[in-house]
PDB file of C-alpha atoms in Angstrom:
ATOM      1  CA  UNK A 119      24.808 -17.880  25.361  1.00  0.00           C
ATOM      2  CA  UNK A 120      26.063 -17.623  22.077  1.00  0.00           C
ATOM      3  CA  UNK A 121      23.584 -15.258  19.079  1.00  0.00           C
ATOM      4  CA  UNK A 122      21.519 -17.317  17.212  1.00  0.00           C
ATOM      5  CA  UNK A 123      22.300 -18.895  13.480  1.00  0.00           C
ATOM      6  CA  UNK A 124      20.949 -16.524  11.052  1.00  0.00           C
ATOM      7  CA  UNK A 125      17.979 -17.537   9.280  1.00  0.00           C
ATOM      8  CA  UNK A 126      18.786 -18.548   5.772  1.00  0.00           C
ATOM      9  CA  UNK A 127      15.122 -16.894   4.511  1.00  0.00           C
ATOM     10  CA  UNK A 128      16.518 -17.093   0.383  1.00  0.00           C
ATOM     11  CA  UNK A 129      16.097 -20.762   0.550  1.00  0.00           C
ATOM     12  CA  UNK A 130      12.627 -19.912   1.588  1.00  0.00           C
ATOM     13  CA  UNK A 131      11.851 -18.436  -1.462  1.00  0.00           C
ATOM     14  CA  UNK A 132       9.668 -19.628  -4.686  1.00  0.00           C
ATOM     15  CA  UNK A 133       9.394 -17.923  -8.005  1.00  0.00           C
ATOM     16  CA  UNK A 134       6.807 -15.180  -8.761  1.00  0.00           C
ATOM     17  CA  UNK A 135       5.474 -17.819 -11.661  1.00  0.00           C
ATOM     18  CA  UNK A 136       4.535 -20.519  -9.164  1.00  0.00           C
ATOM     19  CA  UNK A 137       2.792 -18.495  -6.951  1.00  0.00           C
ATOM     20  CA  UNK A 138       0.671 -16.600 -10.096  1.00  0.00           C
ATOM     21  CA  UNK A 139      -0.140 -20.338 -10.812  1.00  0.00           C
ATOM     22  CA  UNK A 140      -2.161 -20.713  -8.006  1.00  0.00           C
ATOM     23  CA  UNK A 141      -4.664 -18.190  -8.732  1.00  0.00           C
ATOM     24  CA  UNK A 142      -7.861 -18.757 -10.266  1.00  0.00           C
ATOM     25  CA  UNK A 143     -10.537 -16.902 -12.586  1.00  0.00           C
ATOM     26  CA  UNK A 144     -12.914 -14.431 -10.218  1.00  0.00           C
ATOM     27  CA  UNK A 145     -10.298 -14.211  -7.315  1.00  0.00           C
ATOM     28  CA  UNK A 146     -10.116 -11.024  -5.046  1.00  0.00           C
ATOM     29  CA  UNK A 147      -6.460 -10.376  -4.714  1.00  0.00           C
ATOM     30  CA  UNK A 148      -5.464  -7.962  -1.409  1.00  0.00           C
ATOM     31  CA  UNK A 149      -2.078  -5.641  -2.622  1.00  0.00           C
ATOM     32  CA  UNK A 150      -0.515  -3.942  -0.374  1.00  0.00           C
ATOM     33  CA  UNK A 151      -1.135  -0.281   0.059  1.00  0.00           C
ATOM     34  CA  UNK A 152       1.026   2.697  -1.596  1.00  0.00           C
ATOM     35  CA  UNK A 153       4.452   2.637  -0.999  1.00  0.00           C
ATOM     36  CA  UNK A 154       4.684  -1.081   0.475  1.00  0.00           C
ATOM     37  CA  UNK A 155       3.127  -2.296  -2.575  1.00  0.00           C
ATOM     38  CA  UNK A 156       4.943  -6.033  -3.670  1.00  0.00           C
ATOM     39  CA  UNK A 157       5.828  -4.626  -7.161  1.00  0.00           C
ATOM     40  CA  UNK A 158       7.821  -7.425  -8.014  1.00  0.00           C
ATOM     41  CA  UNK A 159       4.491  -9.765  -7.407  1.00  0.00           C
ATOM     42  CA  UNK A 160       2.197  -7.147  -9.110  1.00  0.00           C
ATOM     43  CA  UNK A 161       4.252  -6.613 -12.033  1.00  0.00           C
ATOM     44  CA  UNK A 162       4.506 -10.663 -12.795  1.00  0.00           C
ATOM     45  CA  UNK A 163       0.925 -10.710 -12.577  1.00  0.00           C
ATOM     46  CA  UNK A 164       0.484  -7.547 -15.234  1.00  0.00           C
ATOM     47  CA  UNK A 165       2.541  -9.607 -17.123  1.00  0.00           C
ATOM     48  CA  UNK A 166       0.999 -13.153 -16.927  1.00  0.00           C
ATOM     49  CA  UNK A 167      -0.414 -14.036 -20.496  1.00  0.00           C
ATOM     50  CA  UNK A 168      -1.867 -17.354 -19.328  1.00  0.00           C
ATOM     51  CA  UNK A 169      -5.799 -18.072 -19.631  1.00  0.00           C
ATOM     52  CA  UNK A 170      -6.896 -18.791 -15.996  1.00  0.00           C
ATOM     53  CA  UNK A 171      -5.940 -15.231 -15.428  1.00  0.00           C
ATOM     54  CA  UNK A 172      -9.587 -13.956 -16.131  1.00  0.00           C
ATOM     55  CA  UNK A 173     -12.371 -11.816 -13.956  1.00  0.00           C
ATOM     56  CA  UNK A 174      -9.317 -11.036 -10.834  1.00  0.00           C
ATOM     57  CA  UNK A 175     -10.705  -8.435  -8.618  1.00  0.00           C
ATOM     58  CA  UNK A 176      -7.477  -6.417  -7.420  1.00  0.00           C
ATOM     59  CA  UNK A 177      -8.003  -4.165  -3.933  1.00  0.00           C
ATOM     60  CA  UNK A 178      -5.715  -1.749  -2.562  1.00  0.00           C
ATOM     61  CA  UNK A 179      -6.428   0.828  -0.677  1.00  0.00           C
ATOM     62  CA  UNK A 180      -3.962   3.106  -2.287  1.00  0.00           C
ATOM     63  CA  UNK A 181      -2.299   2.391  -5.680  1.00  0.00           C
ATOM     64  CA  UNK A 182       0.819   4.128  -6.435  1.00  0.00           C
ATOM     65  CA  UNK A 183       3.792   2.873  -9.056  1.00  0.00           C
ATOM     66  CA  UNK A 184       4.252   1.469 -12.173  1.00  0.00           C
ATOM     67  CA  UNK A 185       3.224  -1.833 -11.418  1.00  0.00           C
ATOM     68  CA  UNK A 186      -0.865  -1.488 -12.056  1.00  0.00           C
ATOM     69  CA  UNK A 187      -1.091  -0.727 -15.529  1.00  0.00           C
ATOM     70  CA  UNK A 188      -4.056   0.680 -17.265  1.00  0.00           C
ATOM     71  CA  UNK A 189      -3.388  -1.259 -20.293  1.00  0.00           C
ATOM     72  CA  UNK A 190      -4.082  -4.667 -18.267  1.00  0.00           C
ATOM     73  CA  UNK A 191      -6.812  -3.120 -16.546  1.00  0.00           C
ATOM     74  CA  UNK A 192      -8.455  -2.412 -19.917  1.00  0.00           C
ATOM     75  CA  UNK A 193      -8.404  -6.377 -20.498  1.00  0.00           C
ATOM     76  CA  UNK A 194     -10.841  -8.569 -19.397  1.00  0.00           C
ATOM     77  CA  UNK A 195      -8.503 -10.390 -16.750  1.00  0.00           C
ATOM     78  CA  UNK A 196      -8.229  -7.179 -14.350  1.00  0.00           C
ATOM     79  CA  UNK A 197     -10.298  -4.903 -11.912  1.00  0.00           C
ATOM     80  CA  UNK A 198      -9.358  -2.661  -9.683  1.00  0.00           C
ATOM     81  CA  UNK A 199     -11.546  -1.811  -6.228  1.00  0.00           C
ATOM     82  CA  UNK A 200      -9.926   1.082  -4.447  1.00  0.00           C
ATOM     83  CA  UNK A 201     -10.924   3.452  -1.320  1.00  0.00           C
ATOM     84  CA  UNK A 202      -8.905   6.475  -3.286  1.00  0.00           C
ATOM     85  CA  UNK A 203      -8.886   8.161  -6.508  1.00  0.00           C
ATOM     86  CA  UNK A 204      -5.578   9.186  -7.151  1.00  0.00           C
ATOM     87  CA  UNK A 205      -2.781   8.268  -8.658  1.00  0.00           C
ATOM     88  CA  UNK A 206      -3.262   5.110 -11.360  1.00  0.00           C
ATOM     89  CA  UNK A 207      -6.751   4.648  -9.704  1.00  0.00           C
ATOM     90  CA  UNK A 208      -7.612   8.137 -11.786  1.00  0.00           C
ATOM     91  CA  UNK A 209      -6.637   6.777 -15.170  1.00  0.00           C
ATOM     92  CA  UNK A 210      -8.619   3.562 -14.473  1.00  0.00           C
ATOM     93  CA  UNK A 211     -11.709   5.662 -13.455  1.00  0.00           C
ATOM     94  CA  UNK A 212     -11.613   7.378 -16.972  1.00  0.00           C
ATOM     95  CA  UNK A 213     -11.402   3.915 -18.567  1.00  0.00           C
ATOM     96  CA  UNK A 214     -14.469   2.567 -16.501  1.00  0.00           C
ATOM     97  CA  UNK A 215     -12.275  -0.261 -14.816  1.00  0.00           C
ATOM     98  CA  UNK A 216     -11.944   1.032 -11.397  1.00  0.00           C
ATOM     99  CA  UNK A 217     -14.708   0.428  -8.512  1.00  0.00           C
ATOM    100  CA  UNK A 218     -14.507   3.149  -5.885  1.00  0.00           C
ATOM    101  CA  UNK A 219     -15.496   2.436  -2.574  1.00  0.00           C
ATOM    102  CA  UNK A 220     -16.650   5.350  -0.438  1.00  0.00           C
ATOM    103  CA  UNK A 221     -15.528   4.973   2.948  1.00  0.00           C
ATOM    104  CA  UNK A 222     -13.368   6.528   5.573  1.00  0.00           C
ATOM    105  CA  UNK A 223     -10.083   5.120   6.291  1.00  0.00           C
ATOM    106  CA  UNK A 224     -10.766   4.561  10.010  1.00  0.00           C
ATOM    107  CA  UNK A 225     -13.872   1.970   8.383  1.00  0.00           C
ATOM    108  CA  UNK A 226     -11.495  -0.421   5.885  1.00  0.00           C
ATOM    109  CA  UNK A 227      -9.891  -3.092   8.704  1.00  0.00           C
ATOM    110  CA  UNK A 228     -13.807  -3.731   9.540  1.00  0.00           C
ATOM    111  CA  UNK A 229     -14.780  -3.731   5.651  1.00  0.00           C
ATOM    112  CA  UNK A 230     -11.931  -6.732   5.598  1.00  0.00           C
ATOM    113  CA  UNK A 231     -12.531  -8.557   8.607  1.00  0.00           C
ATOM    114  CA  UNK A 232     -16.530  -8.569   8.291  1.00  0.00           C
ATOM    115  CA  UNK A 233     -16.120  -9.863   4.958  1.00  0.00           C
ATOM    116  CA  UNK A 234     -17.755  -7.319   3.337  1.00  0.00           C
ATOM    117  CA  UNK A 235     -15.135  -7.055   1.274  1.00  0.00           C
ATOM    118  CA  UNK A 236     -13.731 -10.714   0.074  1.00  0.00           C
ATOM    119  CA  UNK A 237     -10.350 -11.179  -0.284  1.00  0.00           C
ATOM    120  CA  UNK A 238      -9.111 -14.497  -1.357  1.00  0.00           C
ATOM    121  CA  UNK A 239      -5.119 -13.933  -1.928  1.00  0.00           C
ATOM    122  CA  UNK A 240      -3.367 -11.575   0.148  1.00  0.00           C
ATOM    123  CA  UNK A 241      -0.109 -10.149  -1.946  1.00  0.00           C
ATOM    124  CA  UNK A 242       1.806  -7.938   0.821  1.00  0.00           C
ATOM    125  CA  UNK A 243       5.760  -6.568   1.537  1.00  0.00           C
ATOM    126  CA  UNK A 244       7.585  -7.718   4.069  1.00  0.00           C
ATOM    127  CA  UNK A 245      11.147  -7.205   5.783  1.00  0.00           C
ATOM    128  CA  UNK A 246      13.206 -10.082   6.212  1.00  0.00           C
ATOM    129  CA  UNK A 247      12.840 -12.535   9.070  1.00  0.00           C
ATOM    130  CA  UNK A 248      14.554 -11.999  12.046  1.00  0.00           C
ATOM    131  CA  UNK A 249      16.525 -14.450  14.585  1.00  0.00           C
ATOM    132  CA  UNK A 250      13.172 -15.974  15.570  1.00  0.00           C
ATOM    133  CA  UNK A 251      11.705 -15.695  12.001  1.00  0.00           C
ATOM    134  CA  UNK A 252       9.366 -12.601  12.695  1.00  0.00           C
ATOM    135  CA  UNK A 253       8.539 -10.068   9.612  1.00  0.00           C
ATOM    136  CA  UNK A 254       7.525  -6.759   9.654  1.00  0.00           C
ATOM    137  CA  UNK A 255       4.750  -5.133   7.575  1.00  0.00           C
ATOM    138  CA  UNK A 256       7.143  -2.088   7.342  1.00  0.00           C
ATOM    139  CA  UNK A 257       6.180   0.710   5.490  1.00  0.00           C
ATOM    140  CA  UNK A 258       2.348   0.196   4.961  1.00  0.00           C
ATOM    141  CA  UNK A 259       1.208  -0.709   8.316  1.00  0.00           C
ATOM    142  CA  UNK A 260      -2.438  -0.109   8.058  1.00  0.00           C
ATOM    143  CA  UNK A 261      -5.039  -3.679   6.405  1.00  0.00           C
ATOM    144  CA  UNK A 262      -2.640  -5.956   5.779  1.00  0.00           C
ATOM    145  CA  UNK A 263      -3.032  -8.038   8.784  1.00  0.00           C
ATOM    146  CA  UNK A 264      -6.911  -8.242   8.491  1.00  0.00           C
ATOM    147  CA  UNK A 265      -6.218  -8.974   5.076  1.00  0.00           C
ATOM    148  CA  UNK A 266      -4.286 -12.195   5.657  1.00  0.00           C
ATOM    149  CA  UNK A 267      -6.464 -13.570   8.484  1.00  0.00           C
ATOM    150  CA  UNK A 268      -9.613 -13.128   5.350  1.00  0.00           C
ATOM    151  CA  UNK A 269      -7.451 -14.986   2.711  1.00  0.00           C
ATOM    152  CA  UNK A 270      -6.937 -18.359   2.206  1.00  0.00           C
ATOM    153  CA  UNK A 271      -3.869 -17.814   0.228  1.00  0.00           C
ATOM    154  CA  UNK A 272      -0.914 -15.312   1.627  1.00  0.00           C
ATOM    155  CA  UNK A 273       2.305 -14.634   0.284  1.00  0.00           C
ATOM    156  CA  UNK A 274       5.291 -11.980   1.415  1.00  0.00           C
ATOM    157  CA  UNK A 275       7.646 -10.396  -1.189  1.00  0.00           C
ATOM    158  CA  UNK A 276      10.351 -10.375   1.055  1.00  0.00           C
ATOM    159  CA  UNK A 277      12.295  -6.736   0.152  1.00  0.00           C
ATOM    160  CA  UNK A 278      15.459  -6.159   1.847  1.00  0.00           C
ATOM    161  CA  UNK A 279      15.273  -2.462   1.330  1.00  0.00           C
ATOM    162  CA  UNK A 280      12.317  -1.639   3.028  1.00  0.00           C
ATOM    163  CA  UNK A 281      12.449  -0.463   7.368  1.00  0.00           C
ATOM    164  CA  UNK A 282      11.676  -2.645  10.149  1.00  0.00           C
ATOM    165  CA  UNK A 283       8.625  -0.672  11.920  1.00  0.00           C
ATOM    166  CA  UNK A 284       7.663  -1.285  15.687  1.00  0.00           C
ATOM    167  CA  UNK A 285       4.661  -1.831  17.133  1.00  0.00           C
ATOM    168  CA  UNK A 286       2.158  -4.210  16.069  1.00  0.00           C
ATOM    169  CA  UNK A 287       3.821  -4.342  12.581  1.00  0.00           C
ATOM    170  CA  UNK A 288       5.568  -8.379  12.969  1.00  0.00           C
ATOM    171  CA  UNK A 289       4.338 -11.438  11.356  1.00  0.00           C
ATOM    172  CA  UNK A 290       5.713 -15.005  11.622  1.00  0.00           C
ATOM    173  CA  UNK A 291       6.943 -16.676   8.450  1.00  0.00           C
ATOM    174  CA  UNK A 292       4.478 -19.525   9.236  1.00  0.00           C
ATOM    175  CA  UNK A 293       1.468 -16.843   8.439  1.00  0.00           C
ATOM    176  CA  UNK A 294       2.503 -17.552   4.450  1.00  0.00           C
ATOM    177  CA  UNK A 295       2.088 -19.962   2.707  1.00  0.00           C
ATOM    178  CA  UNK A 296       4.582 -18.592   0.093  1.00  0.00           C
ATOM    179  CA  UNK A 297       7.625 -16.264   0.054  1.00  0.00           C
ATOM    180  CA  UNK A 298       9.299 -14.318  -2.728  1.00  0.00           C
ATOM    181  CA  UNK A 299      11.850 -12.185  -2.850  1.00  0.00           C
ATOM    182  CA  UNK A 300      11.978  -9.046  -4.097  1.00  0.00           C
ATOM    183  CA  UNK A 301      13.946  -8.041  -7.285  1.00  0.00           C
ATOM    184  CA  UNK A 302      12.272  -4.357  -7.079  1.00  0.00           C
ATOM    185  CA  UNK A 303      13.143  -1.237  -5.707  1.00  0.00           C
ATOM    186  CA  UNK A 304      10.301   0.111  -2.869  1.00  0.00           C
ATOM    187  CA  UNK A 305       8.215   3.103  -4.420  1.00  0.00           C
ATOM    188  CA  UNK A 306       9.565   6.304  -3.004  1.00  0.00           C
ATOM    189  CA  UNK A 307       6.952   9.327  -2.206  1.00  0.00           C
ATOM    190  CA  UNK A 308       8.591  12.001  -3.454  1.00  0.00           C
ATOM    191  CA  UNK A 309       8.177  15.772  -1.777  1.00  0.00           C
ATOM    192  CA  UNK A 310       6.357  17.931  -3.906  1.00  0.00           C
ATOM    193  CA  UNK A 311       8.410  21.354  -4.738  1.00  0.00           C
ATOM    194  CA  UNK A 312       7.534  24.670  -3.653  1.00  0.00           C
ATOM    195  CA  UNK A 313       7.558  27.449  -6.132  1.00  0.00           C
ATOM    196  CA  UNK A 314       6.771  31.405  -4.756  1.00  0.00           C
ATOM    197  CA  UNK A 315       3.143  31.150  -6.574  1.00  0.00           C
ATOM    198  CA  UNK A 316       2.591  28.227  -3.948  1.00  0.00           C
ATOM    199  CA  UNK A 317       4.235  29.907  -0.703  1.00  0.00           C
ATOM    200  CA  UNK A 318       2.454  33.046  -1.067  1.00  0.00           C
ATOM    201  CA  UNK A 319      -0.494  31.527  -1.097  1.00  0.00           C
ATOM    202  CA  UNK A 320       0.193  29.267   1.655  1.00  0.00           C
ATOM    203  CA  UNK A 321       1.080  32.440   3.582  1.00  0.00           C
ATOM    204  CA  UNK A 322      -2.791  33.854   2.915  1.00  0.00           C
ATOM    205  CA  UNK A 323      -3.642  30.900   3.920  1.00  0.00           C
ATOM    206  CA  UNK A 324      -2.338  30.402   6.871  1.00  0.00           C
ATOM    207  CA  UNK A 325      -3.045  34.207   7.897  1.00  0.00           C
ATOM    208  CA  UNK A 326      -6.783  33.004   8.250  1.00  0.00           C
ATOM    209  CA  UNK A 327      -6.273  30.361  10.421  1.00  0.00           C
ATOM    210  CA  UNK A 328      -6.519  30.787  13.785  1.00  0.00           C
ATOM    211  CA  UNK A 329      -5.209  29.129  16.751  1.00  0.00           C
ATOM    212  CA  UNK A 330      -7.268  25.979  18.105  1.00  0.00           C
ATOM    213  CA  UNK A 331      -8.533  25.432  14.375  1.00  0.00           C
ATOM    214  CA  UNK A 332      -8.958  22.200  12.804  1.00  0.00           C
ATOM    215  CA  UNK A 333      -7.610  21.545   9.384  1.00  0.00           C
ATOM    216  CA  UNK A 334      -7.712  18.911   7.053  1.00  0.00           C
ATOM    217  CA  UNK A 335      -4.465  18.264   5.613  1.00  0.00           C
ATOM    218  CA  UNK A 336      -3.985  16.231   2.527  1.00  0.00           C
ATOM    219  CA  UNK A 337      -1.120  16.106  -0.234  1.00  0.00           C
ATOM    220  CA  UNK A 338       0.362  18.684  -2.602  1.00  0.00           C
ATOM    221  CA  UNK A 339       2.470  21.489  -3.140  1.00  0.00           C
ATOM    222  CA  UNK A 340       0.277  23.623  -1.152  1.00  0.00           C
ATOM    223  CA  UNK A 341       0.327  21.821   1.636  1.00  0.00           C
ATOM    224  CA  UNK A 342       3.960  21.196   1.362  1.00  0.00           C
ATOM    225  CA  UNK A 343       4.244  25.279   1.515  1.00  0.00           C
ATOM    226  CA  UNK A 344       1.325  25.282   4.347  1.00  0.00           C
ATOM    227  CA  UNK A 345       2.833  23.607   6.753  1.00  0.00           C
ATOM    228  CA  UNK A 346       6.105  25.918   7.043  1.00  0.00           C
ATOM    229  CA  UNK A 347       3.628  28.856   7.981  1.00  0.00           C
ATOM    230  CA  UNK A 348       1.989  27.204  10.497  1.00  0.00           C
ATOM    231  CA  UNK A 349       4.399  26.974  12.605  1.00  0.00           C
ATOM    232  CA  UNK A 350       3.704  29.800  14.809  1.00  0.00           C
ATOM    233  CA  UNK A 351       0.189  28.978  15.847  1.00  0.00           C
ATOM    234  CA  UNK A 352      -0.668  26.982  18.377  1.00  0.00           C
ATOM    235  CA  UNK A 353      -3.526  24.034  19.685  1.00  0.00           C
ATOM    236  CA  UNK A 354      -4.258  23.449  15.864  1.00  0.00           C
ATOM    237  CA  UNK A 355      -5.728  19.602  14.948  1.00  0.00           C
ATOM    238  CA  UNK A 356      -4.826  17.908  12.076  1.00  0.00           C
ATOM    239  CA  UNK A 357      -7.583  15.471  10.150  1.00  0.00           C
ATOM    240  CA  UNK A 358      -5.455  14.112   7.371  1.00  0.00           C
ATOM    241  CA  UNK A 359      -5.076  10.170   5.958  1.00  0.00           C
ATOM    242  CA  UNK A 360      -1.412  11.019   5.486  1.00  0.00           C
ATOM    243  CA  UNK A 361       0.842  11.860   7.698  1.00  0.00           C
ATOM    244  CA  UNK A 362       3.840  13.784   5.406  1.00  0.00           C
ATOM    245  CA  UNK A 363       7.249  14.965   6.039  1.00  0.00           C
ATOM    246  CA  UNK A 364       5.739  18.333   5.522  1.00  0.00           C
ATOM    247  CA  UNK A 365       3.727  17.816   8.872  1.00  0.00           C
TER     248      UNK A 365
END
């Protein structure tokens, strides 16, 4: 049997204009999280100057980028609801246009699928299709199916650069009900440097921790330095939403 005819997923493809068209005043729109943000969607909709683009609740569990900005959140047409503070969730928090929702991560799929939280429009990255026109989530594998069973509106930023992930990561095209492609580099997550300041304190650090100890690992320079000095003990558990090169 011969391979199959590669799917010609470009002729697939709308503009970002047609599909910010579509959205209407006091929708919740679904991003997806961190580094598999669609920036090329987000930053058409930062842009939009059009008057149905009023009261849109924006939710991502973890905004990263250049794409959000503070400026639009500081109109009237923008809100942000996040589950973390970092990042451009911490400037919007200072200019009172951010709800944060307390809740562990292990909670947010059932937030989504109860409907506790409403989405209407689910904005996520995708890879391109394979032979039998299956994407993958790639990079942010973690709401973005729950979101797009909730909404009744789903497109895919198809990005060429971002990794094909296994497991239970693969969507079929018919799940959208528009595709764009991406003109936008993915967000990178950069390793945080080490200076000495950092690694001797790491060091006392990890000189108190003793084997069969639980810690809670999050991001940072010290943790970067940390997890070099840990290498020596053993039976240690690790509590951390993200899992770094560092670990």
């Amino acid at each position: 049997m011969g391979n199959k005819p590669k799917l010609d997923w470009e002729n697939l493809t709308v503009k970002p204009e047609r599909v910010i068209g579509k959205l209407e005043p006091g929708m919740s729109i679904f991003l997806g999280t961190g580094v598999g943000e669609p920036r090329t969607l987000v930053k058409h909709l930062m842009a939009a100057n059009s008057n149905h683009l009023k009261d849109l609740e924006l939710i991502q569990v973890v905004s990263l980028g250049d794409a959000i900005s503070v400026e639009a959140l500081n109109s009237n047409a923008y809100r942000l609801k996040t589950f973390f503070s970092g990042w451009v969730a911490s400037e919007a928090i200072t200019a009172g246009q951010v709800d944060l929702i307390p809740s562990s991560f292990s909670r947010i799929p059932l937030l989504i699928e109860s409907g506790r939280i409403p989405i209407d429009v689910a904005l996520v990255q995708i890879t391109p299709p394979n032979e039998a026109g299956y994407c993958s989530l790639g990079v942010a594998v973690d709401v973005g199916r729950q979101a797009m069973a909730q909404a009744s509106l789903v497109v895919g930023e198809i990005n060429p650069d971002i990794p094909v992930t296994l497991g239970d990561t693969f969507v079929p095209l018919s799940d959208f009900d528009f595709l764009v492609r991406s003109t936008e580099k993915p967000i990178y997550f950069c390793r945080w440097p080490v200076d000495d300041v950092f690694d001797r304190l790491a060091a006392n650090v990890a000189s108190i921790i003793e084997d069969g100890s639980c810690l809670a690992f999050s991001l940072g320079p010290l943790f970067e330095a940390l997890s070099r000095h840990l290498v020596r003990k053993h039976n240690l558990g690790i509590h951390t939403p993200f899992f770094t090169d560092a670990l």
